[in-house]
Structure formats: C-alpha cells, structure tokens
Amino acid sequence: MLKIVSVAVFVAMSSCIKAAGTVPAGQIVFFRSFFAIFPIVVFLAFQGKLGTAFSTKRPLNHIARGVVGVCAMGLGFFALIRLPLPEAIALNYAQPLLVVVFSSIFLGEAIRVYRWSAVAVGLLGVLVISWPELTLLGSGAALGDQEVLGVIAALVAAAISAVAMLLVRNLVQSEPTATIVLWFSVTASLLALLSLPFGWQALTPAQAGLLIAAGFCGGLAQILMTAAYRHAEASVVAPFEYTSMLLGIVVGYLAFGDVPTVHMLIGGVIVVAAGIFIIWRERQLGLERARTRQATPPQG
C-alpha cells in the first residue's frame, strides 16, 4: 500500500516537471530535492524527531546514496522532458526488474527460476517499448534526435536507480525513514548546485511554481517509498511500480495530449504481466514458508 501511494505521488511529481517545460536537468534536481525537505521536516516535527533526524552513524552511506540518486534523477528528468509521459514512465519499469537482479547479486536475496524468467520477459517488454527510438540509431541520420537521447537516458537512469534502491534497502536496516530521506534531499540539493555554472535559466512564475510543487511531491513520495522498503524485500516491493502505467496514460492524455503508441501498450502489458507474476509467485512462496513453519515441531 505504501508503495502504491508513493507511485501515485511520484506520477504527480513527474507531471509537474513535464508541465514546466524545458529546464536544465540540474536545475530541476535542485528544486525537486530542496523543496522536498519541507514535507520531510513537517513529518519529523509530527513524530517529535526533528532534533535528532540528521544524526547518523553512517554519513558516507548516505552520501553514496545521494550521489547515485542524483545521477539517476538527473538522467530521468532529462528523459522526461524529451519523451511522452506514458513512455517515460513505462521505460522506468526497467528499474524494478533490475532491482530483482541486483538484489540477488549484491544483497544475496534468493531469486528462484520463476522470478528470473519473469525478469527476462519484463526486460523484453522494455525492449518493445523502446524499439521505435532505438532502431533510429541504426539509420545514423537521427543520432541527435531528442527522443533517442531520451530513451537512452531513461534506460541508464533505471539501472542507476536500481542501485539506489539497494542502497536504501541497506540503510533501512539501521536508519530511520525520515533520516534517510532528509540526508538524501540535503545531499542532492548540494550536489545539484554544482550544475549552476553549466547554465541554469530564469524561470517564469508558472515554471517555478510547478517545480516547487514537484519538490513537495517528491519529499512525500520518498517518505512513503522508503517506508515501503522497510516492510518487505526489495524484490517484492519493486513490482508495484507498475501501477504507474495506468496513471501515466491517463495523466499524459488529459494533461499533455500524449497518446500511447502500440509499442508502448504492448511492451507495457508484457512488463506488467511479468511484475504481476513476480507478485503472485512471492505470495505462493510466502504461504509455503508459513505452512512449513507451522508443520515443523519445536526443537529441544
């Protein structure tokens, strides 16, 4: 439930960023990160933990998570302003699939053949979504095409974001949710400021308002997402990212006139089907583990 709500808020954030128009990615990252701090502070004040929220014994881990997260965020925003909203969201579906892969490689989580098969099918769906743009690479004439760059950026962002999710998974073992989110927002804001010499632009009041709103949405969504990874394995929570597909299609059509392509719909359905299978399989394994525990007599 926490993951699903966080996805809805993240879609709202993406919509605000896309509505703001062409803004440098570093500038978007700053607004997204800095104004995310405000809902986090309110959350901490409500919990009575404002005085100790920034205290941590793992500052380097937080900084590493911030660096990786900023890279993923910047590339994701670069893609978002160059692609239709449904397609940008659908390409991000590679992230939860890669979380499953990286969870096995880096966290040692048990991933059985059924989930590996679902991941393979899901990645095939991602390829179907991106195929119209990726085939432009072979023509040579469209290498500078903005949509081609957007697709490449979106896929690289998904891979880096999967690594960021694993770092979050590691941090929740010892750090409070609000501390993780606060450290990330502060670190990302400072890192984003480094892009200032590379050409920030003057914003209209409407653009500034949209980016500030995106920041507030981002802070709230981060709190919900981090809490979600506290309650279940990364490879279990990640597939719920797919609920953003319907939201992306509806918002993209109503707000931006983005009509989903056949490739996006077919590929999206393949990816969602793979995610649903992973969720179902985890449910079955959970029931089997529960029955095993009940059937095992106490020792000693």
Coordinates of C-alpha atoms in Angstrom, one line a residue:
M1 CA 0.0 0.0 0.0
L2 CA 2.8 2.4 0.8
K3 CA 4.5 1.7 -2.5
I4 CA 1.3 2.2 -4.5
V5 CA 0.6 5.6 -2.9
S6 CA 4.2 6.7 -3.4
V7 CA 3.9 5.8 -7.1
A8 CA 0.8 8.0 -7.4
V9 CA 2.6 10.9 -5.8
F10 CA 5.7 10.3 -8.0
V11 CA 3.5 10.5 -11.1
A12 CA 2.1 13.8 -9.9
M13 CA 5.7 15.0 -9.4
S14 CA 6.7 13.9 -13.0
S15 CA 3.6 15.6 -14.4
C16 CA 4.7 18.9 -12.7
I17 CA 8.2 18.6 -14.1
K18 CA 7.0 17.9 -17.6
A19 CA 4.5 20.7 -17.5
A20 CA 7.3 23.1 -16.5
G21 CA 8.8 22.6 -20.0
T22 CA 12.5 22.5 -21.0
V23 CA 14.5 23.3 -17.9
P24 CA 18.1 22.2 -17.3
A25 CA 18.2 18.8 -15.5
G26 CA 20.5 20.0 -12.7
Q27 CA 18.1 22.9 -12.0
I28 CA 15.2 20.5 -11.8
V29 CA 17.1 18.2 -9.5
F30 CA 17.8 21.2 -7.1
F31 CA 14.1 22.2 -7.0
R32 CA 13.0 18.6 -6.6
S33 CA 15.5 18.0 -3.8
F34 CA 15.5 21.3 -1.9
F35 CA 11.7 21.7 -1.6
A36 CA 11.3 18.0 -0.7
I37 CA 12.9 19.0 2.6
F38 CA 9.8 20.9 3.8
P39 CA 7.4 18.0 3.9
I40 CA 10.1 15.9 5.5
V41 CA 10.6 18.5 8.2
V42 CA 6.8 18.5 8.9
F43 CA 6.9 14.7 9.0
L44 CA 9.7 14.8 11.6
A45 CA 8.0 17.5 13.7
F46 CA 4.8 15.4 13.7
Q47 CA 6.9 12.4 15.0
G48 CA 8.7 14.6 17.5
K49 CA 12.1 13.6 16.0
L50 CA 13.1 16.9 14.4
G51 CA 16.0 17.4 16.8
T52 CA 17.7 14.0 16.1
A53 CA 16.7 13.4 12.5
F54 CA 20.0 14.4 10.9
S55 CA 22.0 12.3 13.4
T56 CA 23.6 9.2 11.8
K57 CA 26.5 6.8 12.3
R58 CA 26.6 6.1 8.5
P59 CA 27.2 9.5 6.8
L60 CA 29.3 8.0 4.0
N61 CA 26.5 5.6 3.1
H62 CA 24.0 8.4 2.9
I63 CA 26.4 10.4 0.7
A64 CA 26.8 7.4 -1.6
R65 CA 23.1 7.0 -1.8
G66 CA 22.8 10.8 -2.6
V67 CA 25.4 10.7 -5.4
V68 CA 23.8 7.6 -7.0
G69 CA 20.3 9.1 -6.6
V70 CA 21.2 12.4 -8.1
C71 CA 22.7 10.8 -11.2
A72 CA 19.6 8.7 -11.7
M73 CA 17.3 11.7 -11.0
G74 CA 19.1 14.0 -13.4
L75 CA 19.1 11.4 -16.3
G76 CA 15.4 10.6 -15.5
F77 CA 14.4 14.3 -15.7
F78 CA 16.5 14.7 -18.9
A79 CA 14.4 11.8 -20.4
L80 CA 11.1 13.1 -19.0
I81 CA 11.2 16.4 -20.8
R82 CA 12.1 14.7 -24.1
L83 CA 9.6 11.8 -24.1
P84 CA 5.8 11.5 -23.9
L85 CA 4.8 10.9 -20.2
P86 CA 3.5 7.4 -20.7
E87 CA 6.6 6.3 -22.5
A88 CA 8.9 7.9 -19.9
I89 CA 7.1 6.1 -17.1
A90 CA 7.0 2.8 -19.0
L91 CA 10.7 2.9 -19.6
N92 CA 11.3 3.4 -15.9
Y93 CA 9.8 -0.1 -15.5
A94 CA 13.2 -1.5 -16.2
Q95 CA 14.2 -0.2 -12.7
P96 CA 12.2 -2.7 -10.6
L97 CA 13.2 -5.5 -12.9
L98 CA 16.8 -4.6 -12.3
V99 CA 16.2 -4.3 -8.6
V100 CA 15.3 -8.0 -8.6
V101 CA 18.6 -8.8 -10.5
F102 CA 20.7 -6.6 -8.3
S103 CA 19.0 -7.9 -5.1
S104 CA 20.3 -11.3 -6.0
I105 CA 23.8 -10.1 -6.9
F106 CA 24.5 -7.6 -4.2
L107 CA 22.1 -8.4 -1.3
G108 CA 22.2 -12.2 -1.7
E109 CA 18.3 -12.4 -1.8
A110 CA 17.1 -15.8 -3.0
I111 CA 15.7 -15.4 -6.5
R112 CA 14.3 -18.5 -8.0
V113 CA 14.0 -19.6 -11.6
Y114 CA 10.4 -18.3 -11.9
R115 CA 11.3 -14.8 -11.0
W116 CA 14.4 -14.9 -13.3
S117 CA 12.1 -15.9 -16.1
A118 CA 9.7 -13.1 -15.3
V119 CA 12.5 -10.6 -15.2
A120 CA 13.7 -11.8 -18.7
V121 CA 10.1 -11.4 -20.1
G122 CA 9.8 -8.0 -18.5
L123 CA 13.0 -6.8 -20.0
L124 CA 11.8 -8.0 -23.3
G125 CA 8.8 -5.8 -22.8
V126 CA 11.1 -2.8 -22.1
L127 CA 12.8 -3.5 -25.4
V128 CA 9.5 -3.5 -27.2
I129 CA 8.6 -0.1 -25.7
S130 CA 11.9 1.5 -26.7
W131 CA 12.3 -0.3 -30.0
P132 CA 10.9 2.6 -32.3
E133 CA 13.5 5.0 -30.9
L134 CA 16.4 2.5 -30.6
T135 CA 16.0 1.5 -34.3
L136 CA 16.7 5.1 -35.2
L137 CA 20.3 4.5 -34.0
G138 CA 20.9 2.2 -37.0
S139 CA 20.0 4.9 -39.5
G140 CA 22.8 7.2 -38.5
A141 CA 20.8 10.3 -39.5
A142 CA 18.8 10.5 -36.3
L143 CA 21.6 10.2 -33.7
G144 CA 20.9 13.6 -32.4
D145 CA 17.2 13.0 -32.2
Q146 CA 15.9 14.2 -28.8
E147 CA 13.7 11.1 -28.3
V148 CA 16.6 8.8 -28.9
L149 CA 18.6 10.6 -26.3
G150 CA 15.6 10.5 -24.0
V151 CA 15.3 6.7 -24.3
I152 CA 19.0 6.1 -23.7
A153 CA 18.9 8.4 -20.7
A154 CA 15.8 6.7 -19.3
L155 CA 17.3 3.3 -19.5
V156 CA 20.6 4.3 -17.9
A157 CA 18.6 6.1 -15.2
A158 CA 16.6 3.0 -14.5
A159 CA 19.8 1.0 -14.0
I160 CA 21.4 3.6 -11.7
S161 CA 18.1 4.0 -9.8
A162 CA 18.0 0.2 -9.1
V163 CA 21.4 0.6 -7.4
A164 CA 20.0 3.5 -5.4
M165 CA 17.1 1.3 -4.2
L166 CA 19.6 -1.3 -3.0
L167 CA 21.4 1.4 -1.0
V168 CA 18.0 2.4 0.5
R169 CA 17.4 -1.3 1.4
N170 CA 20.7 -1.4 3.2
L171 CA 20.2 1.8 5.0
V172 CA 16.7 0.9 6.4
Q173 CA 18.3 -1.8 8.4
S174 CA 19.7 0.7 10.9
E175 CA 18.4 4.2 9.9
P176 CA 15.0 5.8 10.4
T177 CA 13.0 6.5 7.3
A178 CA 13.0 10.3 7.8
T179 CA 16.8 10.3 8.3
I180 CA 17.3 8.5 5.0
V181 CA 15.0 10.9 3.1
L182 CA 16.4 14.0 4.8
W183 CA 20.0 13.1 4.1
F184 CA 19.2 12.4 0.5
S185 CA 17.3 15.7 0.0
V186 CA 20.1 17.8 1.5
T187 CA 22.9 15.9 -0.3
A188 CA 21.0 16.0 -3.6
S189 CA 20.4 19.8 -3.2
L190 CA 24.0 20.5 -2.6
L191 CA 25.2 18.3 -5.5
A192 CA 22.6 19.9 -7.8
L193 CA 24.1 23.3 -7.1
L194 CA 27.3 22.1 -8.7
S195 CA 25.4 22.3 -12.0
L196 CA 24.8 26.0 -11.6
P197 CA 27.8 27.1 -13.7
F198 CA 26.6 24.9 -16.6
G199 CA 23.6 27.1 -17.5
W200 CA 20.6 27.4 -15.2
Q201 CA 17.8 29.5 -16.8
A202 CA 15.5 32.2 -15.5
L203 CA 12.1 30.6 -14.6
T204 CA 8.7 32.1 -15.2
P205 CA 6.4 32.2 -12.1
A206 CA 4.4 29.2 -13.5
Q207 CA 7.6 27.1 -14.0
A208 CA 8.9 28.0 -10.5
G209 CA 5.5 27.0 -9.0
L210 CA 5.4 23.7 -10.9
L211 CA 9.0 22.8 -9.8
I212 CA 8.3 23.7 -6.2
A213 CA 5.2 21.5 -6.3
A214 CA 7.3 18.8 -7.8
G215 CA 9.7 19.1 -4.8
F216 CA 6.9 18.8 -2.3
C217 CA 5.5 15.7 -4.0
G218 CA 9.0 14.2 -4.2
G219 CA 9.5 14.6 -0.5
L220 CA 6.2 13.0 0.4
A221 CA 6.7 10.2 -2.1
Q222 CA 10.2 9.5 -0.8
I223 CA 9.0 9.1 2.7
L224 CA 6.3 6.6 1.6
M225 CA 8.7 4.7 -0.7
T226 CA 11.4 4.4 2.0
A227 CA 8.9 3.1 4.5
A228 CA 7.7 0.5 1.9
Y229 CA 11.2 -0.9 1.6
R230 CA 11.3 -1.2 5.4
H231 CA 8.4 -3.7 5.4
A232 CA 9.3 -6.1 2.6
E233 CA 12.2 -7.3 0.5
A234 CA 13.2 -5.0 -2.4
S235 CA 12.4 -7.7 -5.0
V236 CA 8.9 -8.0 -3.6
V237 CA 8.0 -4.3 -3.3
A238 CA 9.6 -3.2 -6.6
P239 CA 7.0 -4.7 -9.0
F240 CA 4.3 -2.5 -7.5
E241 CA 5.9 0.3 -9.5
Y242 CA 3.8 -0.9 -12.4
T243 CA 0.7 0.7 -11.0
S244 CA 2.1 4.0 -12.5
M245 CA 1.3 2.8 -16.0
L246 CA -2.4 3.5 -15.9
L247 CA -1.9 6.8 -14.1
G248 CA 0.8 7.8 -16.7
I249 CA -1.5 7.0 -19.6
V250 CA -4.5 8.9 -18.1
V251 CA -2.5 12.0 -17.0
G252 CA -0.4 12.0 -20.2
Y253 CA -3.5 12.0 -22.3
L254 CA -5.6 14.5 -20.3
A255 CA -2.8 16.9 -19.4
F256 CA -0.3 16.7 -22.3
G257 CA -2.3 15.1 -25.2
D258 CA 0.2 12.1 -25.2
V259 CA -1.4 9.2 -27.0
P260 CA 0.3 5.9 -26.1
T261 CA 1.8 4.1 -29.0
V262 CA 1.2 0.4 -29.9
H263 CA 4.7 -0.5 -28.9
M264 CA 4.3 1.3 -25.5
L265 CA 1.0 -0.5 -24.8
I266 CA 2.2 -4.0 -25.9
G267 CA 5.6 -3.6 -24.1
G268 CA 3.9 -2.2 -21.0
V269 CA 1.4 -5.1 -20.8
I270 CA 4.3 -7.5 -21.1
V271 CA 6.2 -5.8 -18.3
V272 CA 3.2 -5.5 -16.1
A273 CA 2.4 -9.2 -16.6
A274 CA 5.9 -10.1 -15.6
G275 CA 5.5 -7.9 -12.5
I276 CA 2.2 -9.5 -11.6
F277 CA 3.7 -12.9 -11.9
I278 CA 6.5 -12.0 -9.6
I279 CA 4.0 -10.7 -7.0
W280 CA 1.9 -13.9 -7.3
R281 CA 5.0 -16.1 -7.0
E282 CA 6.1 -14.3 -3.9
R283 CA 2.6 -14.8 -2.4
Q284 CA 2.8 -18.5 -3.1
L285 CA 6.3 -18.8 -1.6
G286 CA 5.2 -16.9 1.5
L287 CA 2.2 -19.2 2.0
E288 CA 4.6 -22.2 1.6
R289 CA 7.0 -20.8 4.2
A290 CA 4.2 -20.2 6.6
R291 CA 2.9 -23.8 6.3
T292 CA 6.4 -25.1 6.8
R293 CA 6.9 -23.2 10.0
Q294 CA 3.5 -24.4 11.3
A295 CA 4.3 -28.0 10.4
T296 CA 7.8 -28.0 12.0
P297 CA 7.7 -29.2 15.6
P298 CA 9.5 -27.1 18.2
Q299 CA 13.1 -28.3 18.9
G300 CA 14.5 -29.0 22.4

